[in-house]
Coordinates of N, CA and C in Angstrom, one line a residue:
M1 N -21.3 -3.8 -1.6 CA -21.6 -5.2 -1.5 C -23.0 -5.5 -2.2
C2 N -23.4 -6.7 -2.3 CA -24.6 -7.1 -2.9 C -25.3 -8.2 -2.1
R3 N -26.4 -8.6 -2.5 CA -27.1 -9.8 -1.9 C -27.5 -10.7 -3.1
H4 N -27.4 -12.0 -2.8 CA -27.8 -12.9 -3.9 C -28.3 -14.2 -3.3
Q5 N -29.0 -15.0 -4.2 CA -29.5 -16.3 -3.8 C -29.7 -17.2 -5.0
A6 N -29.6 -18.5 -4.7 CA -29.8 -19.5 -5.8 C -30.8 -20.6 -5.2
W7 N -31.6 -21.1 -6.2 CA -32.6 -22.1 -5.8 C -32.4 -23.3 -6.8
L8 N -32.4 -24.5 -6.2 CA -32.4 -25.8 -7.0 C -33.4 -26.7 -6.4
G9 N -34.3 -27.1 -7.2 CA -35.4 -28.0 -6.7 C -36.6 -28.1 -7.7
R10 N -37.7 -28.2 -7.1 CA -39.0 -28.2 -7.9 C -39.2 -26.8 -8.5
D11 N -40.0 -26.7 -9.5 CA -40.3 -25.4 -10.1 C -41.0 -24.5 -9.0
R12 N -40.5 -23.3 -8.9 CA -41.1 -22.3 -8.1 C -41.1 -21.0 -8.9
S13 N -42.1 -20.2 -8.5 CA -42.2 -18.9 -9.2 C -41.1 -18.0 -8.7
V14 N -40.7 -17.1 -9.6 CA -39.6 -16.1 -9.2 C -40.1 -15.2 -8.1
A15 N -41.4 -14.9 -8.1 CA -42.0 -14.1 -7.1 C -41.8 -14.7 -5.7
S16 N -42.1 -16.1 -5.7 CA -42.0 -16.8 -4.4 C -40.6 -16.8 -3.8
L17 N -39.6 -16.7 -4.7 CA -38.2 -16.7 -4.3 C -37.7 -15.3 -4.0
V18 N -38.0 -14.3 -4.8 CA -37.4 -13.0 -4.8 C -38.2 -11.9 -4.1
L19 N -39.6 -11.9 -4.4 CA -40.4 -10.8 -3.9 C -41.2 -11.1 -2.7
E20 N -41.7 -12.3 -2.5 CA -42.7 -12.6 -1.5 C -42.1 -12.9 -0.1
P21 N -40.9 -13.5 0.0 CA -40.4 -13.8 1.4 C -40.3 -12.5 2.2
E22 N -40.6 -12.6 3.5 CA -40.6 -11.4 4.4 C -39.2 -10.7 4.3
Y23 N -38.1 -11.4 4.3 CA -36.8 -10.8 4.3 C -36.0 -11.2 3.0
G24 N -36.8 -11.3 1.9 CA -36.1 -11.7 0.7 C -35.4 -10.6 0.0
L25 N -35.0 -10.9 -1.3 CA -34.1 -10.0 -2.0 C -34.8 -8.6 -2.2
L26 N -36.1 -8.6 -2.3 CA -36.8 -7.3 -2.4 C -36.5 -6.4 -1.2
R27 N -36.7 -7.0 0.0 CA -36.4 -6.2 1.2 C -34.9 -6.0 1.4
Q28 N -34.1 -7.0 1.0 CA -32.7 -6.8 1.1 C -32.1 -5.7 0.2
S29 N -32.9 -5.3 -0.8 CA -32.5 -4.2 -1.6 C -32.5 -2.9 -0.9
Y30 N -33.3 -2.8 0.1 CA -33.4 -1.5 0.9 C -33.2 -1.7 2.4
Q31 N -33.2 -2.9 2.9 CA -33.1 -3.1 4.3 C -32.5 -4.5 4.6
P32 N -31.3 -4.7 4.2 CA -30.7 -6.0 4.5 C -30.4 -6.2 6.0
R33 N -30.5 -7.4 6.5 CA -30.3 -7.6 7.9 C -28.9 -8.0 8.3
R34 N -28.1 -8.6 7.4 CA -26.8 -9.1 7.7 C -25.7 -8.5 6.9
Q35 N -26.0 -7.5 6.1 CA -24.9 -6.9 5.3 C -23.9 -6.2 6.1
Q36 N -22.6 -6.5 5.9 CA -21.6 -5.9 6.7 C -21.0 -4.6 6.1
R37 N -21.2 -4.4 4.8 CA -20.6 -3.2 4.1 C -21.7 -2.7 3.2
G38 N -22.0 -1.4 3.4 CA -23.1 -0.8 2.7 C -24.5 -0.9 3.3
L39 N -25.4 0.0 3.0 CA -26.7 0.0 3.6 C -27.8 -0.4 2.6
L40 N -27.6 -0.1 1.3 CA -28.6 -0.3 0.3 C -28.0 -1.2 -0.9
N41 N -28.9 -1.9 -1.6 CA -28.6 -2.6 -2.8 C -29.5 -2.1 -3.9
A42 N -29.3 -0.8 -4.2 CA -30.3 -0.1 -5.1 C -29.7 0.2 -6.5
D43 N -28.6 -0.5 -6.9 CA -27.9 -0.2 -8.1 C -28.2 -1.2 -9.2
G44 N -29.3 -1.9 -9.1 CA -29.7 -2.8 -10.1 C -30.0 -4.2 -9.5
W45 N -30.5 -5.1 -10.4 CA -30.9 -6.4 -10.0 C -30.8 -7.3 -11.2
G46 N -30.9 -8.6 -11.0 CA -30.9 -9.5 -12.1 C -31.4 -10.9 -11.6
V47 N -32.1 -11.6 -12.6 CA -32.6 -12.9 -12.3 C -32.2 -13.8 -13.5
G48 N -31.7 -15.0 -13.3 CA -31.4 -15.9 -14.3 C -32.2 -17.2 -14.1
L49 N -32.7 -17.8 -15.1 CA -33.6 -19.0 -15.0 C -33.1 -20.1 -15.9
H50 N -33.1 -21.3 -15.5 CA -32.9 -22.4 -16.4 C -34.3 -23.0 -16.6
V51 N -34.7 -23.0 -17.9 CA -36.1 -23.5 -18.2 C -36.0 -24.6 -19.2
P52 N -36.9 -25.6 -19.1 CA -36.9 -26.7 -20.0 C -37.0 -26.3 -21.5
G53 N -36.2 -27.0 -22.3 CA -36.3 -26.7 -23.8 C -35.3 -25.7 -24.3
R54 N -34.6 -25.1 -23.4 CA -33.6 -24.1 -23.8 C -32.2 -24.5 -23.3
P55 N -31.2 -24.5 -24.2 CA -29.9 -25.0 -23.9 C -29.1 -24.1 -22.9
E56 N -29.5 -22.8 -22.9 CA -28.8 -21.8 -22.1 C -29.9 -21.1 -21.2
P57 N -29.5 -20.5 -20.1 CA -30.4 -19.8 -19.2 C -30.9 -18.5 -19.9
V58 N -32.0 -18.0 -19.4 CA -32.5 -16.7 -19.7 C -32.3 -15.8 -18.6
R59 N -32.2 -14.5 -18.9 CA -31.9 -13.5 -17.8 C -32.8 -12.3 -18.0
W60 N -33.1 -11.7 -16.9 CA -33.8 -10.4 -16.9 C -33.0 -9.5 -15.9
R61 N -32.4 -8.4 -16.4 CA -31.5 -7.6 -15.6 C -31.9 -6.1 -15.7
S62 N -31.6 -5.3 -14.7 CA -32.0 -3.9 -14.8 C -31.0 -3.1 -13.9
A63 N -30.9 -1.8 -14.3 CA -30.0 -0.9 -13.5 C -30.9 -0.2 -12.4
R64 N -32.2 -0.4 -12.4 CA -33.1 0.2 -11.5 C -33.1 -0.5 -10.1
P65 N -33.5 0.2 -9.0 CA -33.7 -0.6 -7.8 C -34.8 -1.6 -8.0
L66 N -34.7 -2.7 -7.3 CA -35.7 -3.8 -7.5 C -37.1 -3.3 -7.0
W67 N -37.2 -2.5 -6.0 CA -38.5 -2.1 -5.5 C -39.2 -1.1 -6.4
S68 N -38.5 -0.6 -7.4 CA -39.1 0.4 -8.3 C -39.6 -0.3 -9.6
D69 N -39.4 -1.5 -9.8 CA -39.7 -2.2 -11.1 C -41.1 -2.9 -11.1
A70 N -42.1 -2.1 -11.4 CA -43.4 -2.6 -11.4 C -43.6 -3.7 -12.5
S71 N -43.0 -3.6 -13.6 CA -43.1 -4.6 -14.7 C -42.6 -5.9 -14.2
F72 N -41.5 -6.0 -13.5 CA -41.0 -7.2 -13.0 C -41.9 -7.8 -12.0
A73 N -42.4 -7.0 -11.1 CA -43.4 -7.4 -10.1 C -44.6 -8.0 -10.7
S74 N -45.1 -7.5 -11.8 CA -46.3 -8.1 -12.4 C -46.1 -9.4 -13.1
V75 N -44.8 -9.6 -13.6 CA -44.5 -10.8 -14.4 C -43.9 -11.9 -13.5
A76 N -43.2 -11.6 -12.5 CA -42.5 -12.6 -11.6 C -43.4 -13.7 -11.1
P77 N -44.7 -13.5 -10.8 CA -45.5 -14.6 -10.3 C -45.8 -15.7 -11.4
V78 N -45.6 -15.4 -12.7 CA -45.9 -16.4 -13.7 C -44.6 -16.9 -14.3
L79 N -43.4 -16.5 -13.8 CA -42.2 -17.0 -14.2 C -41.8 -18.1 -13.2
S80 N -41.5 -19.3 -13.7 CA -41.1 -20.4 -12.8 C -40.0 -21.2 -13.4
A81 N -39.3 -21.8 -12.5 CA -38.2 -22.7 -12.9 C -37.7 -23.5 -11.7
G82 N -37.0 -24.6 -12.0 CA -36.4 -25.4 -11.0 C -35.0 -25.0 -10.6
C83 N -34.5 -24.0 -11.3 CA -33.1 -23.4 -10.9 C -33.2 -22.0 -11.2
V84 N -32.9 -21.2 -10.2 CA -33.0 -19.7 -10.3 C -31.8 -19.1 -9.6
L85 N -31.1 -18.1 -10.2 CA -30.1 -17.4 -9.5 C -30.5 -15.9 -9.6
A86 N -30.5 -15.2 -8.5 CA -31.0 -13.8 -8.5 C -30.1 -13.0 -7.6
A87 N -30.0 -11.7 -7.9 CA -29.1 -10.8 -7.1 C -29.7 -9.4 -7.2
V88 N -29.4 -8.6 -6.1 CA -29.5 -7.2 -6.1 C -28.2 -6.6 -5.9
R89 N -27.9 -5.4 -6.5 CA -26.6 -4.9 -6.6 C -26.3 -3.6 -5.8
S90 N -25.2 -3.6 -5.1 CA -24.7 -2.3 -4.5 C -23.3 -2.1 -5.3
A91 N -23.3 -1.1 -6.1 CA -22.2 -0.9 -7.0 C -20.9 -0.5 -6.3
T92 N -19.8 -1.1 -6.7 CA -18.5 -0.6 -6.2 C -18.3 0.8 -6.7
V93 N -17.7 1.6 -5.9 CA -17.4 3.0 -6.4 C -16.6 3.0 -7.6
G94 N -17.0 3.8 -8.6 CA -16.3 3.9 -9.9 C -16.7 2.9 -10.9
M95 N -17.6 1.9 -10.6 CA -18.0 0.9 -11.5 C -19.2 1.4 -12.3
P96 N -19.4 0.9 -13.5 CA -20.5 1.5 -14.4 C -21.9 1.2 -13.7
P97 N -22.9 2.1 -14.0 CA -24.2 1.9 -13.4 C -25.2 1.2 -14.3
D98 N -24.8 0.7 -15.5 CA -25.8 0.2 -16.4 C -26.1 -1.3 -16.1
E99 N -27.1 -1.9 -16.7 CA -27.5 -3.2 -16.4 C -26.5 -4.3 -16.8
T100 N -25.5 -4.0 -17.7 CA -24.5 -5.0 -18.0 C -23.6 -5.3 -16.8
A101 N -23.6 -4.5 -15.8 CA -22.8 -4.7 -14.6 C -23.6 -5.5 -13.5
A102 N -24.9 -5.8 -13.8 CA -25.7 -6.5 -12.8 C -25.6 -8.0 -13.0
A103 N -25.4 -8.7 -11.9 CA -25.4 -10.2 -12.0 C -26.9 -10.6 -12.1
P104 N -27.0 -11.9 -12.6 CA -26.0 -12.9 -12.9 C -25.4 -12.7 -14.3
F105 N -24.1 -13.0 -14.3 CA -23.3 -13.1 -15.6 C -23.4 -14.5 -16.1
T106 N -23.1 -14.7 -17.4 CA -23.4 -16.0 -17.9 C -22.3 -16.4 -18.9
D107 N -22.1 -17.7 -19.1 CA -21.3 -18.3 -20.1 C -21.8 -19.7 -20.4
G108 N -22.4 -19.9 -21.6 CA -23.0 -21.2 -21.8 C -24.1 -21.5 -20.9
R109 N -24.1 -22.6 -20.2 CA -25.2 -22.9 -19.3 C -25.0 -22.3 -17.9
W110 N -23.8 -21.7 -17.6 CA -23.5 -21.3 -16.3 C -24.0 -19.8 -16.1
L111 N -24.5 -19.6 -14.8 CA -24.8 -18.3 -14.3 C -23.9 -18.1 -13.1
L112 N -23.5 -16.8 -12.9 CA -22.6 -16.5 -11.8 C -23.0 -15.2 -11.2
S113 N -23.0 -15.1 -9.9 CA -23.2 -13.8 -9.1 C -22.0 -13.7 -8.1
H114 N -21.6 -12.4 -8.0 CA -20.5 -12.1 -7.1 C -20.9 -11.1 -6.1
N115 N -20.8 -11.4 -4.8 CA -21.1 -10.4 -3.7 C -19.7 -10.1 -3.2
G116 N -19.3 -8.8 -3.4 CA -18.0 -8.4 -2.9 C -17.3 -7.4 -3.9
R117 N -16.0 -7.3 -3.7 CA -15.2 -6.4 -4.6 C -13.8 -7.0 -4.7
V118 N -13.2 -6.7 -5.8 CA -11.8 -7.1 -6.1 C -11.2 -6.1 -7.1
G119 N -9.9 -5.8 -6.9 CA -9.3 -4.9 -7.8 C -9.1 -5.5 -9.1
R120 N -9.5 -4.8 -10.2 CA -9.3 -5.4 -11.5 C -7.9 -5.6 -12.0
D121 N -7.0 -4.9 -11.3 CA -5.6 -5.0 -11.7 C -5.0 -6.4 -11.3
V122 N -5.6 -7.1 -10.5 CA -5.1 -8.5 -10.1 C -5.7 -9.5 -11.0
L123 N -6.7 -9.1 -11.9 CA -7.4 -10.1 -12.8 C -6.8 -9.9 -14.2
P124 N -6.7 -11.1 -14.9 CA -6.3 -10.9 -16.3 C -7.3 -10.1 -17.1
A125 N -6.9 -9.3 -18.0 CA -7.8 -8.5 -18.9 C -8.5 -9.5 -19.8
R126 N -9.8 -9.3 -19.9 CA -10.6 -10.3 -20.7 C -11.5 -9.5 -21.6
H127 N -11.4 -9.8 -22.9 CA -12.3 -9.1 -23.9 C -13.7 -9.7 -23.8
D128 N -13.9 -10.9 -23.2 CA -15.2 -11.5 -23.2 C -16.0 -11.2 -21.9
A129 N -15.5 -10.3 -21.0 CA -16.3 -9.9 -19.9 C -17.5 -9.1 -20.3
E130 N -18.6 -9.3 -19.7 CA -19.8 -8.6 -20.1 C -19.8 -7.1 -19.8
S131 N -19.0 -6.7 -18.8 CA -18.9 -5.3 -18.4 C -17.5 -5.1 -17.9
V132 N -17.1 -3.8 -17.8 CA -15.8 -3.5 -17.2 C -15.8 -3.5 -15.7
C133 N -16.9 -3.8 -15.1 CA -17.0 -3.8 -13.6 C -16.2 -5.0 -13.1
D134 N -15.8 -4.8 -11.8 CA -15.0 -5.9 -11.2 C -15.6 -7.2 -11.2
S135 N -16.9 -7.3 -10.9 CA -17.6 -8.5 -10.8 C -17.7 -9.2 -12.1
A136 N -17.9 -8.5 -13.2 CA -18.0 -9.1 -14.5 C -16.7 -9.6 -15.0
V137 N -15.6 -8.9 -14.7 CA -14.2 -9.4 -15.0 C -13.9 -10.6 -14.2
L138 N -14.2 -10.6 -13.0 CA -14.0 -11.8 -12.1 C -14.8 -13.0 -12.7
A139 N -16.1 -12.7 -13.1 CA -16.9 -13.8 -13.6 C -16.3 -14.4 -14.9
A140 N -15.8 -13.5 -15.8 CA -15.2 -14.0 -17.0 C -13.9 -14.9 -16.7
H141 N -13.2 -14.5 -15.7 CA -12.0 -15.2 -15.2 C -12.4 -16.6 -14.7
V142 N -13.4 -16.6 -13.8 CA -13.9 -17.9 -13.3 C -14.3 -18.8 -14.4
F143 N -15.1 -18.3 -15.4 CA -15.6 -19.1 -16.5 C -14.4 -19.6 -17.3
A144 N -13.4 -18.8 -17.5 CA -12.2 -19.2 -18.3 C -11.4 -20.3 -17.6
Q145 N -11.3 -20.2 -16.3 CA -10.6 -21.2 -15.6 C -11.4 -22.5 -15.4
G146 N -12.7 -22.4 -15.6 CA -13.6 -23.6 -15.4 C -14.4 -23.5 -14.1
P147 N -15.7 -23.4 -14.2 CA -16.5 -23.2 -13.0 C -16.3 -24.3 -11.9
E148 N -16.0 -25.5 -12.4 CA -15.7 -26.6 -11.5 C -14.5 -26.4 -10.6
R149 N -13.6 -25.5 -11.1 CA -12.4 -25.1 -10.3 C -12.5 -23.8 -9.6
V150 N -13.7 -23.4 -9.3 CA -14.0 -22.1 -8.7 C -13.2 -21.9 -7.4
A151 N -13.1 -23.0 -6.6 CA -12.4 -22.8 -5.3 C -10.9 -22.5 -5.5
D152 N -10.3 -23.2 -6.5 CA -8.9 -22.9 -6.8 C -8.7 -21.5 -7.3
T153 N -9.7 -21.1 -8.2 CA -9.6 -19.8 -8.7 C -9.7 -18.7 -7.7
V154 N -10.6 -18.9 -6.7 CA -10.8 -17.9 -5.7 C -9.6 -17.8 -4.8
R155 N -9.0 -19.0 -4.5 CA -7.8 -19.0 -3.6 C -6.6 -18.2 -4.3
A156 N -6.5 -18.5 -5.7 CA -5.4 -17.8 -6.4 C -5.7 -16.3 -6.5
V157 N -6.9 -15.8 -6.7 CA -7.2 -14.4 -6.7 C -6.9 -13.8 -5.3
A158 N -7.3 -14.5 -4.3 CA -7.2 -14.0 -2.9 C -5.7 -13.8 -2.5
R159 N -4.8 -14.7 -3.1 CA -3.4 -14.6 -2.8 C -2.9 -13.3 -3.4
Q160 N -3.4 -12.9 -4.6 CA -3.0 -11.7 -5.2 C -3.7 -10.4 -4.6
A161 N -4.8 -10.6 -4.0 CA -5.6 -9.5 -3.5 C -6.2 -9.9 -2.1
P162 N -5.4 -9.9 -1.1 CA -5.8 -10.4 0.3 C -7.0 -9.7 0.8
D163 N -7.3 -8.4 0.4 CA -8.4 -7.7 0.9 C -9.7 -7.9 0.1
A164 N -9.6 -8.7 -1.0 CA -10.8 -8.9 -1.8 C -11.8 -9.7 -1.1
T165 N -13.1 -9.4 -1.4 CA -14.2 -10.2 -0.9 C -14.8 -11.0 -2.1
L166 N -14.9 -12.3 -2.0 CA -15.1 -13.1 -3.2 C -16.2 -14.1 -2.9
N167 N -17.3 -13.6 -2.5 CA -18.5 -14.5 -2.2 C -19.2 -14.8 -3.5
L168 N -19.3 -16.0 -3.9 CA -19.8 -16.4 -5.2 C -20.9 -17.4 -5.2
L169 N -21.9 -17.3 -6.1 CA -22.9 -18.3 -6.4 C -22.8 -18.6 -7.9
L170 N -22.8 -19.9 -8.2 CA -22.8 -20.3 -9.6 C -23.8 -21.5 -9.7
T171 N -24.4 -21.6 -10.9 CA -25.2 -22.7 -11.2 C -25.2 -23.0 -12.7
D172 N -25.3 -24.3 -13.1 CA -25.5 -24.7 -14.5 C -26.8 -25.3 -14.7
G173 N -27.7 -25.2 -13.8 CA -29.1 -25.8 -13.9 C -29.2 -27.1 -13.2
S174 N -28.1 -27.8 -13.0 CA -28.2 -29.1 -12.3 C -27.6 -29.1 -11.0
R175 N -26.8 -28.1 -10.6 CA -26.2 -28.0 -9.3 C -25.9 -26.5 -9.0
V176 N -25.7 -26.2 -7.8 CA -25.3 -24.9 -7.3 C -24.0 -25.0 -6.6
L177 N -23.1 -24.1 -6.9 CA -21.8 -23.9 -6.2 C -21.8 -22.6 -5.5
G178 N -21.3 -22.6 -4.3 CA -21.2 -21.3 -3.5 C -19.8 -21.3 -2.8
V179 N -19.3 -20.1 -2.8 CA -18.0 -19.9 -2.1 C -18.1 -18.7 -1.1
T180 N -17.8 -19.0 0.1 CA -17.7 -18.0 1.1 C -16.3 -17.5 1.3
W181 N -16.0 -16.3 0.9 CA -14.6 -15.7 1.0 C -14.8 -14.2 1.3
G182 N -14.9 -13.9 2.6 CA -15.1 -12.5 2.9 C -16.5 -12.2 3.4
D183 N -17.4 -13.1 3.1 CA -18.8 -13.0 3.6 C -19.4 -14.4 3.7
P184 N -20.3 -14.6 4.6 CA -20.9 -16.0 4.7 C -22.0 -16.2 3.7
L185 N -22.5 -17.4 3.7 CA -23.7 -17.8 3.0 C -24.6 -18.6 4.0
S186 N -25.8 -18.8 3.7 CA -26.7 -19.6 4.4 C -27.5 -20.5 3.5
Y187 N -27.9 -21.7 3.9 CA -28.8 -22.5 3.1 C -29.9 -23.1 3.9
L188 N -31.0 -23.4 3.1 CA -32.2 -24.0 3.7 C -32.6 -25.2 2.8
V189 N -32.8 -26.3 3.4 CA -33.2 -27.5 2.7 C -34.7 -27.8 3.2
D190 N -35.6 -27.9 2.2 CA -36.9 -28.4 2.5 C -37.4 -29.5 1.5
D191 N -38.6 -29.9 1.6 CA -39.1 -31.0 0.7 C -39.0 -30.6 -0.7
A192 N -39.0 -29.3 -1.1 CA -39.1 -28.9 -2.5 C -37.7 -28.7 -3.1
G193 N -36.7 -28.4 -2.2 CA -35.4 -28.2 -2.8 C -34.5 -27.4 -1.8
V194 N -33.5 -26.7 -2.3 CA -32.5 -26.1 -1.5 C -32.3 -24.6 -2.0
V195 N -32.3 -23.7 -1.1 CA -32.0 -22.3 -1.4 C -30.7 -21.9 -0.7
V196 N -29.8 -21.3 -1.4 CA -28.5 -20.8 -0.8 C -28.5 -19.2 -1.0
A197 N -28.2 -18.5 0.1 CA -28.4 -17.1 0.0 C -27.4 -16.3 0.9
S198 N -27.2 -15.0 0.6 CA -26.4 -14.2 1.4 C -26.9 -14.1 2.8
E199 N -28.2 -14.1 2.9 CA -28.8 -14.1 4.3 C -30.2 -14.7 4.2
P200 N -30.7 -15.4 5.3 CA -32.0 -16.0 5.2 C -33.1 -15.1 4.8
Y201 N -34.0 -15.6 4.0 CA -35.2 -14.8 3.6 C -36.4 -14.9 4.6
D202 N -36.2 -15.7 5.6 CA -37.2 -15.8 6.7 C -36.6 -16.3 7.9
D203 N -37.4 -16.5 9.0 CA -36.8 -16.9 10.3 C -37.0 -18.4 10.5
D204 N -37.1 -19.2 9.5 CA -37.1 -20.6 9.6 C -35.9 -21.1 10.4
P205 N -36.1 -21.9 11.4 CA -34.9 -22.4 12.2 C -34.0 -23.4 11.5
R206 N -34.5 -23.9 10.3 CA -33.7 -24.9 9.6 C -32.5 -24.2 8.8
W207 N -32.5 -22.9 8.7 CA -31.4 -22.3 8.0 C -30.1 -22.7 8.6
V208 N -29.1 -23.0 7.8 CA -27.7 -23.3 8.2 C -26.8 -22.3 7.7
D209 N -26.0 -21.7 8.6 CA -25.0 -20.7 8.3 C -23.7 -21.3 7.9
V210 N -23.1 -20.9 6.8 CA -21.8 -21.5 6.4 C -20.8 -20.4 6.6
P211 N -19.8 -20.6 7.4 CA -18.8 -19.6 7.7 C -17.8 -19.3 6.5
D212 N -16.9 -18.4 6.8 CA -16.0 -17.9 5.7 C -15.1 -19.1 5.3
H213 N -14.6 -19.0 4.0 CA -13.7 -19.9 3.4 C -14.2 -21.3 3.4
H214 N -15.4 -21.4 2.8 CA -16.0 -22.8 2.5 C -16.5 -22.8 1.1
L215 N -16.6 -24.0 0.6 CA -17.3 -24.3 -0.7 C -18.5 -25.1 -0.4
I216 N -19.6 -24.6 -1.0 CA -20.9 -25.3 -0.9 C -21.3 -25.9 -2.2
E217 N -21.7 -27.2 -2.3 CA -22.1 -27.8 -3.5 C -23.5 -28.4 -3.3
V218 N -24.5 -27.9 -4.0 CA -25.8 -28.4 -3.9 C -26.1 -29.2 -5.2
T219 N -26.6 -30.4 -5.0 CA -27.0 -31.3 -6.1 C -28.3 -31.9 -5.7
P220 N -29.0 -32.6 -6.6 CA -30.3 -33.3 -6.3 C -30.1 -34.3 -5.1
D221 N -28.8 -34.7 -4.9 CA -28.6 -35.6 -3.8 C -28.4 -35.0 -2.4
G222 N -28.2 -33.7 -2.4 CA -28.1 -33.0 -1.1 C -27.1 -31.9 -1.1
V223 N -26.6 -31.5 0.0 CA -25.7 -30.4 0.2 C -24.4 -30.9 0.8
A224 N -23.2 -30.5 0.2 CA -21.9 -30.8 0.8 C -21.2 -29.5 1.0
V225 N -20.6 -29.4 2.2 CA -19.8 -28.2 2.6 C -18.4 -28.6 2.9
T226 N -17.4 -27.9 2.2 CA -16.0 -28.2 2.4 C -15.2 -27.0 2.8
A227 N -14.4 -27.2 3.8 CA -13.5 -26.0 4.2 C -12.4 -25.8 3.1
L228 N -12.1 -24.5 2.9 CA -11.1 -24.2 1.9 C -9.9 -23.6 2.7
E229 N -8.7 -24.1 2.3 CA -7.5 -23.6 2.9 C -7.2 -22.2 2.2
D230 N -6.5 -21.3 3.0 CA -6.1 -20.0 2.5 C -5.1 -20.2 1.4

């Protein structure tokens, strides 16, 4: 399994989102508090940013553990954006160890991160997947079906693979979509914006836990949570 989070709101530094919170992704890479499967997320990491003046997001990904990347730690405080999607990876057994298998994956303006696992045999073969790993193939399938239809796509994949875990975060820079399918998500709203994450990065009592089989949609107008039928 993996851990991931998305931010939508005022510009914030990547360090303030990923490295500085007491229980943020940095700590979740070696000591997650709520992870149900696996103990570490040491098989890589990635950050995607939507920045003004660029039609598509920029990414920084690595196959190294997040805690070992001093270069990222030195630059993250000066990287800022109003929309950020970040993840730390725990690789599925048999999947490639290189950075192309690290989320977020991208297509046009969209960024996507997958926390979970799914058999590639239930997914259409796609030449446009960024990696042969299950998450990248799933991402390519979601992009091909249309990110706006992610709930329908997850339900269809789950019917083919009932044991799959399909916890997703997506963003196009103007909204964040999250799907809980096999694992929960949590979100926090404050005056600066909204963060959606695999697990809270601090003990703020305003965090809201979203149970399994729900769609979360974050826009500048607020947060909507919708139950998904199996």
